[in-house]
PDB file of C-alpha atoms in Angstrom:
ATOM      1  CA  MET A   1     113.349  80.516  99.947  1.00 87.00           C
ATOM      2  CA  THR A   2     114.986  82.507  97.499  1.00 96.00           C
ATOM      3  CA  PRO A   3     115.766  85.920  98.306  1.00 97.00           C
ATOM      4  CA  SER A   4     114.220  86.940  94.826  1.00 95.00           C
ATOM      5  CA  ASP A   5     111.142  84.619  96.106  1.00 94.00           C
ATOM      6  CA  TYR A   6     111.307  86.087  99.708  1.00 95.00           C
ATOM      7  CA  VAL A   7     110.865  89.848  98.012  1.00 94.00           C
ATOM      8  CA  GLN A   8     108.293  88.728  95.377  1.00 91.00           C
ATOM      9  CA  GLN A   9     106.172  86.594  97.792  1.00 91.00           C
ATOM     10  CA  ARG A  10     106.837  90.543 100.000  1.00 90.00           C
ATOM     11  CA  ALA A  11     105.393  92.656  96.919  1.00 85.00           C
ATOM     12  CA  ALA A  12     102.391  90.621  96.457  1.00 82.00           C
ATOM     13  CA  GLY A  13     101.528  89.824 100.479  1.00 76.00           C
ATOM     14  CA  SER A  14     101.062  93.274 100.875  1.00 67.00           C
ATOM     15  CA  GLY A  15      98.068  93.458  98.210  1.00 65.00           C
ATOM     16  CA  SER A  16      99.782  97.131  97.434  1.00 72.00           C
ATOM     17  CA  SER A  17      98.486  98.721  94.462  1.00 75.00           C
ATOM     18  CA  PHE A  18     102.030  99.715  93.476  1.00 79.00           C
ATOM     19  CA  TYR A  19     102.229  95.969  92.837  1.00 79.00           C
ATOM     20  CA  TYR A  20      99.599  95.916  90.243  1.00 79.00           C
ATOM     21  CA  ALA A  21     101.616  98.366  87.962  1.00 83.00           C
ATOM     22  CA  PHE A  22     104.963  96.352  88.851  1.00 86.00           C
ATOM     23  CA  LEU A  23     103.984  93.416  87.070  1.00 84.00           C
ATOM     24  CA  PHE A  24     103.565  95.303  83.199  1.00 87.00           C
ATOM     25  CA  LEU A  25     107.799  95.844  84.214  1.00 91.00           C
ATOM     26  CA  PRO A  26     110.884  93.999  82.751  1.00 92.00           C
ATOM     27  CA  PRO A  27     112.090  91.513  84.286  1.00 93.00           C
ATOM     28  CA  PRO A  28     115.906  93.584  85.084  1.00 94.00           C
ATOM     29  CA  GLN A  29     112.741  96.733  86.351  1.00 94.00           C
ATOM     30  CA  ARG A  30     110.658  94.330  87.996  1.00 94.00           C
ATOM     31  CA  ALA A  31     113.097  92.862  90.405  1.00 95.00           C
ATOM     32  CA  ALA A  32     115.034  95.291  91.334  1.00 96.00           C
ATOM     33  CA  ILE A  33     111.226  98.292  92.478  1.00 95.00           C
ATOM     34  CA  THR A  34     110.033  94.370  94.163  1.00 94.00           C
ATOM     35  CA  ALA A  35     113.578  94.111  95.910  1.00 96.00           C
ATOM     36  CA  PHE A  36     113.538  97.867  97.521  1.00 96.00           C
ATOM     37  CA  TYR A  37     109.918  97.879  97.572  1.00 94.00           C
ATOM     38  CA  ALA A  38     110.213  94.845  99.665  1.00 94.00           C
ATOM     39  CA  PHE A  39     112.455  96.760 101.605  1.00 96.00           C
ATOM     40  CA  CYS A  40     110.251 100.062 102.392  1.00 95.00           C
ATOM     41  CA  ARG A  41     107.710  96.812 103.584  1.00 93.00           C
ATOM     42  CA  GLU A  42     110.147  95.862 105.760  1.00 94.00           C
ATOM     43  CA  VAL A  43     110.944  99.083 107.412  1.00 95.00           C
ATOM     44  CA  ASP A  44     107.750 100.657 107.726  1.00 93.00           C
ATOM     45  CA  ASP A  45     106.002  97.439 108.947  1.00 92.00           C
ATOM     46  CA  VAL A  46     108.965  97.955 111.787  1.00 93.00           C
ATOM     47  CA  VAL A  47     106.790 100.429 113.017  1.00 89.00           C
ATOM     48  CA  ASP A  48     103.227  99.087 112.889  1.00 83.00           C
ATOM     49  CA  GLU A  49     103.420  95.837 113.958  1.00 83.00           C
ATOM     50  CA  MET A  50     105.689  96.642 116.869  1.00 78.00           C
ATOM     51  CA  GLN A  51     103.814  97.258 120.007  1.00 79.00           C
ATOM     52  CA  ASP A  52     107.155  98.401 122.689  1.00 88.00           C
ATOM     53  CA  PRO A  53     108.433 101.123 120.762  1.00 89.00           C
ATOM     54  CA  THR A  54     112.086 100.392 122.269  1.00 92.00           C
ATOM     55  CA  VAL A  55     112.293  97.214 120.474  1.00 93.00           C
ATOM     56  CA  ALA A  56     111.177  99.104 117.164  1.00 93.00           C
ATOM     57  CA  ALA A  57     113.974 101.679 117.848  1.00 95.00           C
ATOM     58  CA  GLN A  58     116.492  98.634 118.588  1.00 96.00           C
ATOM     59  CA  LYS A  59     115.399  97.162 115.003  1.00 96.00           C
ATOM     60  CA  LEU A  60     115.360  99.997 112.763  1.00 97.00           C
ATOM     61  CA  GLN A  61     118.420 100.793 114.538  1.00 97.00           C
ATOM     62  CA  TRP A  62     119.543  97.090 113.307  1.00 98.00           C
ATOM     63  CA  TRP A  63     118.337  97.850 109.590  1.00 98.00           C
ATOM     64  CA  ARG A  64     121.033 101.274 109.196  1.00 98.00           C
ATOM     65  CA  GLY A  65     123.887  98.206 110.423  1.00 98.00           C
ATOM     66  CA  GLU A  66     122.077  96.002 107.336  1.00 98.00           C
ATOM     67  CA  VAL A  67     122.237  98.966 105.423  1.00 98.00           C
ATOM     68  CA  ASP A  68     125.499  99.881 106.311  1.00 98.00           C
ATOM     69  CA  ALA A  69     126.724  96.249 105.619  1.00 98.00           C
ATOM     70  CA  ALA A  70     124.745  95.661 102.271  1.00 98.00           C
ATOM     71  CA  TYR A  71     126.789  98.637 101.020  1.00 98.00           C
ATOM     72  CA  ALA A  72     129.647  97.686 102.077  1.00 98.00           C
ATOM     73  CA  GLY A  73     129.532  93.284 100.971  1.00 98.00           C
ATOM     74  CA  ARG A  74     127.784  91.528 103.202  1.00 98.00           C
ATOM     75  CA  PRO A  75     123.975  91.533 102.928  1.00 98.00           C
ATOM     76  CA  THR A  76     122.331  89.532 105.407  1.00 98.00           C
ATOM     77  CA  HIS A  77     118.707  89.300 104.839  1.00 98.00           C
ATOM     78  CA  PRO A  78     116.361  88.576 101.859  1.00 97.00           C
ATOM     79  CA  VAL A  79     115.608  92.316 101.357  1.00 98.00           C
ATOM     80  CA  THR A  80     119.080  93.261 101.395  1.00 98.00           C
ATOM     81  CA  GLN A  81     120.588  90.186  99.367  1.00 98.00           C
ATOM     82  CA  ALA A  82     118.302  90.716  96.414  1.00 98.00           C
ATOM     83  CA  LEU A  83     118.728  93.974  95.914  1.00 98.00           C
ATOM     84  CA  MET A  84     122.592  94.188  96.492  1.00 98.00           C
ATOM     85  CA  PRO A  85     122.877  93.230  92.663  1.00 97.00           C
ATOM     86  CA  LEU A  86     120.311  95.146  91.060  1.00 97.00           C
ATOM     87  CA  ALA A  87     121.898  98.721  92.825  1.00 97.00           C
ATOM     88  CA  PRO A  88     124.522  99.984  91.508  1.00 97.00           C
ATOM     89  CA  GLN A  89     122.494  99.391  87.978  1.00 96.00           C
ATOM     90  CA  PHE A  90     119.743 101.298  89.336  1.00 96.00           C
ATOM     91  CA  SER A  91     121.285 103.616  91.140  1.00 95.00           C
ATOM     92  CA  ILE A  92     120.642 103.063  94.126  1.00 97.00           C
ATOM     93  CA  GLY A  93     122.250 104.213  96.891  1.00 97.00           C
ATOM     94  CA  ALA A  94     122.073 103.216 101.019  1.00 98.00           C
ATOM     95  CA  GLY A  95     121.555 106.977 101.382  1.00 97.00           C
ATOM     96  CA  HIS A  96     117.988 106.336  99.933  1.00 97.00           C
ATOM     97  CA  LEU A  97     117.434 103.336 102.041  1.00 98.00           C
ATOM     98  CA  HIS A  98     118.511 105.242 105.296  1.00 98.00           C
ATOM     99  CA  ALA A  99     115.894 108.814 104.339  1.00 97.00           C
ATOM    100  CA  VAL A 100     113.457 105.904 103.963  1.00 97.00           C
ATOM    101  CA  ILE A 101     114.432 104.256 107.826  1.00 97.00           C
ATOM    102  CA  GLU A 102     114.403 108.432 109.044  1.00 97.00           C
ATOM    103  CA  GLY A 103     110.769 108.248 108.267  1.00 96.00           C
ATOM    104  CA  CYS A 104     110.564 105.351 109.754  1.00 95.00           C
ATOM    105  CA  GLN A 105     111.886 106.928 113.152  1.00 96.00           C
ATOM    106  CA  ILE A 106     110.057 109.401 112.774  1.00 95.00           C
ATOM    107  CA  ASP A 107     107.105 107.505 112.843  1.00 92.00           C
ATOM    108  CA  LEU A 108     107.576 106.180 115.716  1.00 92.00           C
ATOM    109  CA  GLU A 109     108.994 109.074 117.823  1.00 92.00           C
ATOM    110  CA  GLN A 110     106.088 111.095 116.127  1.00 93.00           C
ATOM    111  CA  THR A 111     102.131 111.221 116.203  1.00 93.00           C
ATOM    112  CA  ARG A 112     101.330 115.316 115.178  1.00 96.00           C
ATOM    113  CA  PHE A 113     102.555 117.163 112.615  1.00 97.00           C
ATOM    114  CA  LEU A 114     102.553 120.837 113.879  1.00 97.00           C
ATOM    115  CA  ASP A 115     102.403 122.145 109.853  1.00 98.00           C
ATOM    116  CA  PHE A 116     102.672 121.119 106.157  1.00 98.00           C
ATOM    117  CA  PRO A 117     106.303 122.064 106.126  1.00 97.00           C
ATOM    118  CA  ALA A 118     106.733 119.788 108.539  1.00 97.00           C
ATOM    119  CA  LEU A 119     104.440 116.920 107.057  1.00 97.00           C
ATOM    120  CA  ALA A 120     105.540 117.892 103.702  1.00 97.00           C
ATOM    121  CA  ARG A 121     109.385 117.045 104.852  1.00 96.00           C
ATOM    122  CA  TYR A 122     108.258 113.891 106.067  1.00 96.00           C
ATOM    123  CA  CYS A 123     106.380 112.680 102.522  1.00 97.00           C
ATOM    124  CA  HIS A 124     109.675 113.339 101.728  1.00 96.00           C
ATOM    125  CA  LEU A 125     111.672 110.589 103.272  1.00 95.00           C
ATOM    126  CA  VAL A 126     108.924 108.497 103.011  1.00 95.00           C
ATOM    127  CA  ALA A 127     107.642 109.026 100.220  1.00 96.00           C
ATOM    128  CA  GLY A 128     109.356 111.400  97.281  1.00 96.00           C
ATOM    129  CA  VAL A 129     113.048 109.196  97.907  1.00 96.00           C
ATOM    130  CA  VAL A 130     111.312 106.875  96.922  1.00 96.00           C
ATOM    131  CA  GLY A 131     109.631 108.207  94.036  1.00 95.00           C
ATOM    132  CA  GLU A 132     113.341 109.229  92.961  1.00 96.00           C
ATOM    133  CA  VAL A 133     114.425 105.935  92.907  1.00 97.00           C
ATOM    134  CA  ALA A 134     111.682 104.415  90.947  1.00 95.00           C
ATOM    135  CA  ALA A 135     112.268 106.898  88.756  1.00 95.00           C
ATOM    136  CA  ASN A 136     116.059 105.610  88.221  1.00 95.00           C
ATOM    137  CA  ILE A 137     114.726 102.187  88.421  1.00 96.00           C
ATOM    138  CA  PHE A 138     112.165 103.029  85.367  1.00 95.00           C
ATOM    139  CA  GLY A 139     114.949 104.963  83.459  1.00 94.00           C
ATOM    140  CA  ARG A 140     115.259 108.666  82.359  1.00 94.00           C
ATOM    141  CA  SER A 141     116.858 111.561  80.586  1.00 94.00           C
ATOM    142  CA  SER A 142     116.142 114.245  82.653  1.00 93.00           C
ATOM    143  CA  GLU A 143     116.872 115.532  85.583  1.00 93.00           C
ATOM    144  CA  GLN A 144     113.036 116.198  85.761  1.00 96.00           C
ATOM    145  CA  THR A 145     112.043 113.417  85.610  1.00 97.00           C
ATOM    146  CA  VAL A 146     113.610 112.756  89.859  1.00 96.00           C
ATOM    147  CA  ARG A 147     111.540 116.588  90.471  1.00 97.00           C
ATOM    148  CA  TYR A 148     108.268 114.554  88.833  1.00 97.00           C
ATOM    149  CA  ALA A 149     109.185 111.459  90.344  1.00 97.00           C
ATOM    150  CA  HIS A 150     109.867 113.462  93.959  1.00 96.00           C
ATOM    151  CA  THR A 151     106.568 115.465  93.556  1.00 97.00           C
ATOM    152  CA  LEU A 152     103.986 112.323  92.411  1.00 97.00           C
ATOM    153  CA  GLY A 153     105.665 110.202  95.995  1.00 97.00           C
ATOM    154  CA  ARG A 154     104.035 112.776  97.479  1.00 98.00           C
ATOM    155  CA  ALA A 155     100.785 113.280  96.157  1.00 98.00           C
ATOM    156  CA  LEU A 156     100.948 109.402  96.863  1.00 97.00           C
ATOM    157  CA  GLN A 157     101.555 109.969  99.678  1.00 97.00           C
ATOM    158  CA  LEU A 158      98.627 112.484 100.770  1.00 98.00           C
ATOM    159  CA  THR A 159      96.322 110.228  99.274  1.00 98.00           C
ATOM    160  CA  ASN A 160      97.543 107.424 101.674  1.00 96.00           C
ATOM    161  CA  ILE A 161      96.697 110.110 104.665  1.00 98.00           C
ATOM    162  CA  ILE A 162      93.678 110.998 103.540  1.00 98.00           C
ATOM    163  CA  ARG A 163      92.701 106.755 103.200  1.00 97.00           C
ATOM    164  CA  ASP A 164      93.978 105.518 106.781  1.00 96.00           C
ATOM    165  CA  VAL A 165      93.169 108.750 108.351  1.00 96.00           C
ATOM    166  CA  GLY A 166      90.640 106.114 110.868  1.00 94.00           C
ATOM    167  CA  ASP A 167      93.648 103.589 110.919  1.00 93.00           C
ATOM    168  CA  ASP A 168      95.840 105.580 112.353  1.00 94.00           C
ATOM    169  CA  ALA A 169      93.954 107.617 114.823  1.00 94.00           C
ATOM    170  CA  ARG A 170      93.476 103.203 115.787  1.00 91.00           C
ATOM    171  CA  ARG A 171      97.070 103.794 116.347  1.00 89.00           C
ATOM    172  CA  GLY A 172      96.686 107.162 118.252  1.00 92.00           C
ATOM    173  CA  ARG A 173      98.138 109.228 115.413  1.00 94.00           C
ATOM    174  CA  ILE A 174      96.567 112.297 113.589  1.00 97.00           C
ATOM    175  CA  TYR A 175      99.297 112.616 110.071  1.00 97.00           C
ATOM    176  CA  LEU A 176      96.736 116.062 109.372  1.00 98.00           C
ATOM    177  CA  PRO A 177      98.772 118.976 110.666  1.00 98.00           C
ATOM    178  CA  VAL A 178      97.364 121.036 113.438  1.00 98.00           C
ATOM    179  CA  SER A 179      97.275 123.876 112.450  1.00 98.00           C
ATOM    180  CA  GLU A 180      94.759 122.194 109.879  1.00 98.00           C
ATOM    181  CA  LEU A 181      92.854 120.979 112.056  1.00 97.00           C
ATOM    182  CA  GLN A 182      92.813 124.092 114.425  1.00 98.00           C
ATOM    183  CA  ARG A 183      92.019 126.066 110.669  1.00 98.00           C
ATOM    184  CA  PHE A 184      88.920 123.644 110.260  1.00 97.00           C
ATOM    185  CA  ASP A 185      88.218 124.137 113.814  1.00 96.00           C
ATOM    186  CA  VAL A 186      88.081 119.678 114.772  1.00 94.00           C
ATOM    187  CA  LYS A 187      89.815 118.270 117.460  1.00 93.00           C
ATOM    188  CA  ALA A 188      92.333 116.089 117.829  1.00 93.00           C
ATOM    189  CA  HIS A 189      89.847 113.754 119.874  1.00 91.00           C
ATOM    190  CA  GLU A 190      86.899 114.097 117.122  1.00 89.00           C
ATOM    191  CA  LEU A 191      89.032 112.035 115.116  1.00 92.00           C
ATOM    192  CA  LEU A 192      90.209 109.517 117.692  1.00 92.00           C
ATOM    193  CA  LYS A 193      87.080 108.587 119.038  1.00 87.00           C
ATOM    194  CA  ARG A 194      86.514 107.678 114.978  1.00 80.00           C
ATOM    195  CA  GLU A 195      82.943 107.581 115.481  1.00 67.00           C
ATOM    196  CA  ALA A 196      79.608 109.396 114.786  1.00 58.00           C
ATOM    197  CA  PRO A 197      78.712 111.962 115.899  1.00 52.00           C
ATOM    198  CA  TRP A 198      81.864 113.778 116.653  1.00 53.00           C
ATOM    199  CA  GLY A 199      83.595 111.947 113.523  1.00 58.00           C
ATOM    200  CA  TYR A 200      81.635 112.946 110.780  1.00 81.00           C
ATOM    201  CA  SER A 201      80.686 116.401 110.823  1.00 89.00           C
ATOM    202  CA  GLU A 202      80.433 119.412 108.132  1.00 92.00           C
ATOM    203  CA  ARG A 203      84.088 120.499 109.926  1.00 93.00           C
ATOM    204  CA  PHE A 204      85.250 117.116 109.070  1.00 94.00           C
ATOM    205  CA  THR A 205      83.597 116.667 104.879  1.00 95.00           C
ATOM    206  CA  ALA A 206      85.257 120.258 104.654  1.00 97.00           C
ATOM    207  CA  LEU A 207      88.846 119.143 105.727  1.00 97.00           C
ATOM    208  CA  MET A 208      89.204 116.961 103.972  1.00 97.00           C
ATOM    209  CA  ARG A 209      88.159 118.178 100.530  1.00 98.00           C
ATOM    210  CA  PHE A 210      90.910 121.204 101.512  1.00 98.00           C
ATOM    211  CA  GLN A 211      93.119 117.593 102.250  1.00 98.00           C
ATOM    212  CA  ALA A 212      91.762 116.621  98.996  1.00 98.00           C
ATOM    213  CA  ALA A 213      92.012 119.472  96.683  1.00 98.00           C
ATOM    214  CA  ARG A 214      96.086 119.428  97.709  1.00 98.00           C
ATOM    215  CA  ALA A 215      96.202 115.793  96.923  1.00 98.00           C
ATOM    216  CA  HIS A 216      94.793 116.868  93.537  1.00 98.00           C
ATOM    217  CA  ALA A 217      96.876 119.795  93.439  1.00 98.00           C
ATOM    218  CA  THR A 218     100.024 117.595  94.254  1.00 98.00           C
ATOM    219  CA  TYR A 219      99.146 115.110  90.859  1.00 98.00           C
ATOM    220  CA  ASP A 220      99.048 117.440  88.652  1.00 98.00           C
ATOM    221  CA  GLU A 221     101.847 119.449  89.762  1.00 98.00           C
ATOM    222  CA  ALA A 222     103.934 115.887  89.508  1.00 98.00           C
ATOM    223  CA  LEU A 223     102.120 115.953  85.627  1.00 96.00           C
ATOM    224  CA  ALA A 224     103.157 119.014  84.495  1.00 97.00           C
ATOM    225  CA  LEU A 225     107.187 118.379  85.490  1.00 97.00           C
ATOM    226  CA  LEU A 226     106.797 114.839  83.283  1.00 97.00           C
ATOM    227  CA  PRO A 227     109.177 115.225  80.530  1.00 96.00           C
ATOM    228  CA  GLU A 228     107.252 114.517  77.405  1.00 94.00           C
ATOM    229  CA  ALA A 229     110.621 112.050  75.917  1.00 94.00           C
ATOM    230  CA  ASP A 230     110.418 110.297  79.696  1.00 95.00           C
ATOM    231  CA  ARG A 231     106.964 109.602  79.857  1.00 94.00           C
ATOM    232  CA  ALA A 232     107.031 106.074  78.286  1.00 92.00           C
ATOM    233  CA  ARG A 233     109.811 105.028  80.375  1.00 93.00           C
ATOM    234  CA  GLN A 234     107.702 106.273  83.485  1.00 95.00           C
ATOM    235  CA  LYS A 235     104.785 104.411  82.573  1.00 93.00           C
ATOM    236  CA  THR A 236     104.978 102.638  85.680  1.00 92.00           C
ATOM    237  CA  GLY A 237     104.646 105.491  88.036  1.00 93.00           C
ATOM    238  CA  LEU A 238     102.254 106.906  85.662  1.00 95.00           C
ATOM    239  CA  MET A 239     100.221 103.902  85.979  1.00 93.00           C
ATOM    240  CA  MET A 240     100.254 104.393  89.898  1.00 93.00           C
ATOM    241  CA  ALA A 241      99.013 107.812  89.714  1.00 95.00           C
ATOM    242  CA  ASN A 242      96.005 107.011  88.228  1.00 96.00           C
ATOM    243  CA  ILE A 243      95.429 103.388  90.282  1.00 94.00           C
ATOM    244  CA  TYR A 244      95.676 106.521  93.483  1.00 96.00           C
ATOM    245  CA  ARG A 245      93.966 109.018  91.873  1.00 97.00           C
ATOM    246  CA  ALA A 246      90.890 106.616  91.084  1.00 97.00           C
ATOM    247  CA  LEU A 247      91.038 105.595  94.907  1.00 97.00           C
ATOM    248  CA  LEU A 248      90.226 109.142  96.368  1.00 98.00           C
ATOM    249  CA  ARG A 249      88.396 110.150  94.026  1.00 98.00           C
ATOM    250  CA  GLU A 250      86.418 107.352  95.462  1.00 97.00           C
ATOM    251  CA  ILE A 251      87.067 108.927  98.860  1.00 98.00           C
ATOM    252  CA  GLU A 252      85.361 111.563  98.212  1.00 98.00           C
ATOM    253  CA  ALA A 253      82.611 110.478  96.352  1.00 97.00           C
ATOM    254  CA  GLY A 254      82.047 107.747  99.241  1.00 94.00           C
ATOM    255  CA  GLY A 255      81.693 111.811 101.613  1.00 94.00           C
ATOM    256  CA  PHE A 256      85.676 110.678 103.137  1.00 95.00           C
ATOM    257  CA  GLN A 257      84.208 108.378 105.867  1.00 93.00           C
ATOM    258  CA  VAL A 258      87.109 107.427 106.298  1.00 94.00           C
ATOM    259  CA  LEU A 259      86.744 106.672 109.900  1.00 93.00           C
ATOM    260  CA  HIS A 260      85.555 103.967 110.719  1.00 89.00           C
ATOM    261  CA  GLN A 261      86.948 102.451 106.975  1.00 90.00           C
ATOM    262  CA  ARG A 262      89.133 101.910 105.109  1.00 91.00           C
ATOM    263  CA  THR A 263      88.132 102.508 100.566  1.00 93.00           C
ATOM    264  CA  LEU A 264      89.336 100.075  99.001  1.00 91.00           C
ATOM    265  CA  LEU A 265      89.936  99.323  95.000  1.00 93.00           C
ATOM    266  CA  THR A 266      89.155  96.082  94.382  1.00 91.00           C
ATOM    267  CA  PRO A 267      92.485  94.180  93.102  1.00 88.00           C
ATOM    268  CA  LEU A 268      90.330  93.327  88.589  1.00 91.00           C
ATOM    269  CA  ARG A 269      90.007  97.243  89.123  1.00 93.00           C
ATOM    270  CA  LYS A 270      93.619  97.961  90.212  1.00 90.00           C
ATOM    271  CA  LEU A 271      94.874  96.076  86.861  1.00 89.00           C
ATOM    272  CA  TRP A 272      92.058  97.508  84.643  1.00 94.00           C
ATOM    273  CA  ILE A 273      93.099 101.000  85.583  1.00 93.00           C
ATOM    274  CA  ALA A 274      97.138  99.691  85.428  1.00 89.00           C
ATOM    275  CA  ALA A 275      96.584  98.367  82.230  1.00 91.00           C
ATOM    276  CA  ARG A 276      94.695 100.686  80.305  1.00 91.00           C
ATOM    277  CA  THR A 277      97.288 103.241  81.493  1.00 91.00           C
ATOM    278  CA  HIS A 278      99.268 100.863  79.627  1.00 85.00           C
ATOM    279  CA  VAL A 279      98.228 101.280  76.466  1.00 86.00           C
ATOM    280  CA  LEU A 280      97.449 105.164  76.717  1.00 80.00           C
ATOM    281  CA  ALA A 281     101.744 105.888  78.027  1.00 71.00           C
ATOM    282  CA  ARG A 282     103.375 104.482  74.872  1.00 65.00           C
TER     283      ARG A 282
END
């Protein structure tokens, strides 16, 4: 299997909504974003799939060394081998990859966030930086497009957090800020229990409505930042925004039943949203 085959399989096999947006890109950009996305998946899976925190920390440290070696011309992993030939063309720097690793290190060491500024810093590392890289790959003429992409990345991550409350609780993690749990009188043990009668209280629903409202506001903020001149080039990001926002609305319509299940859109629906955005964003 070639490095290109490996990252393609990694991206397609993830089942992510991002993959459906990538399909509409020209081949060089599709290859770059697929390789970068595969890198993000590899590093993220270190934390999600590794049972021993010590081993996970060692693997993240290995990835730090691999990034440094790759940018010194010595990549050894199929992901970095696929990414390195494309990195200079699309301004993908070692700092971008190290930021993603740092975000995963936070996942490894921290299971709670005191307040939203602390969560926002985490979102910057695992999603905002990813948005910046994506903006460079898709193409841009304005520095403001980077701000748009960073903000959109935060909106996507906030949607992920809402969707994954139950999955994260199963791993002992709560990404909803402690200060906001206190504000809505939702106890951590109620989330970790992941079942009625504790879970789906009016207090929990009010908390989740607050989270959803912030996510919608962040989408609106991002879209307002996108310069019209870059709209067509950034339509892949707009596909992601529309797919994830449709997911957020689905969760809202279902009454935020996220503790015992994971709300998903069907592949056909995601592909339809991506295709529709592709046409409208021209």
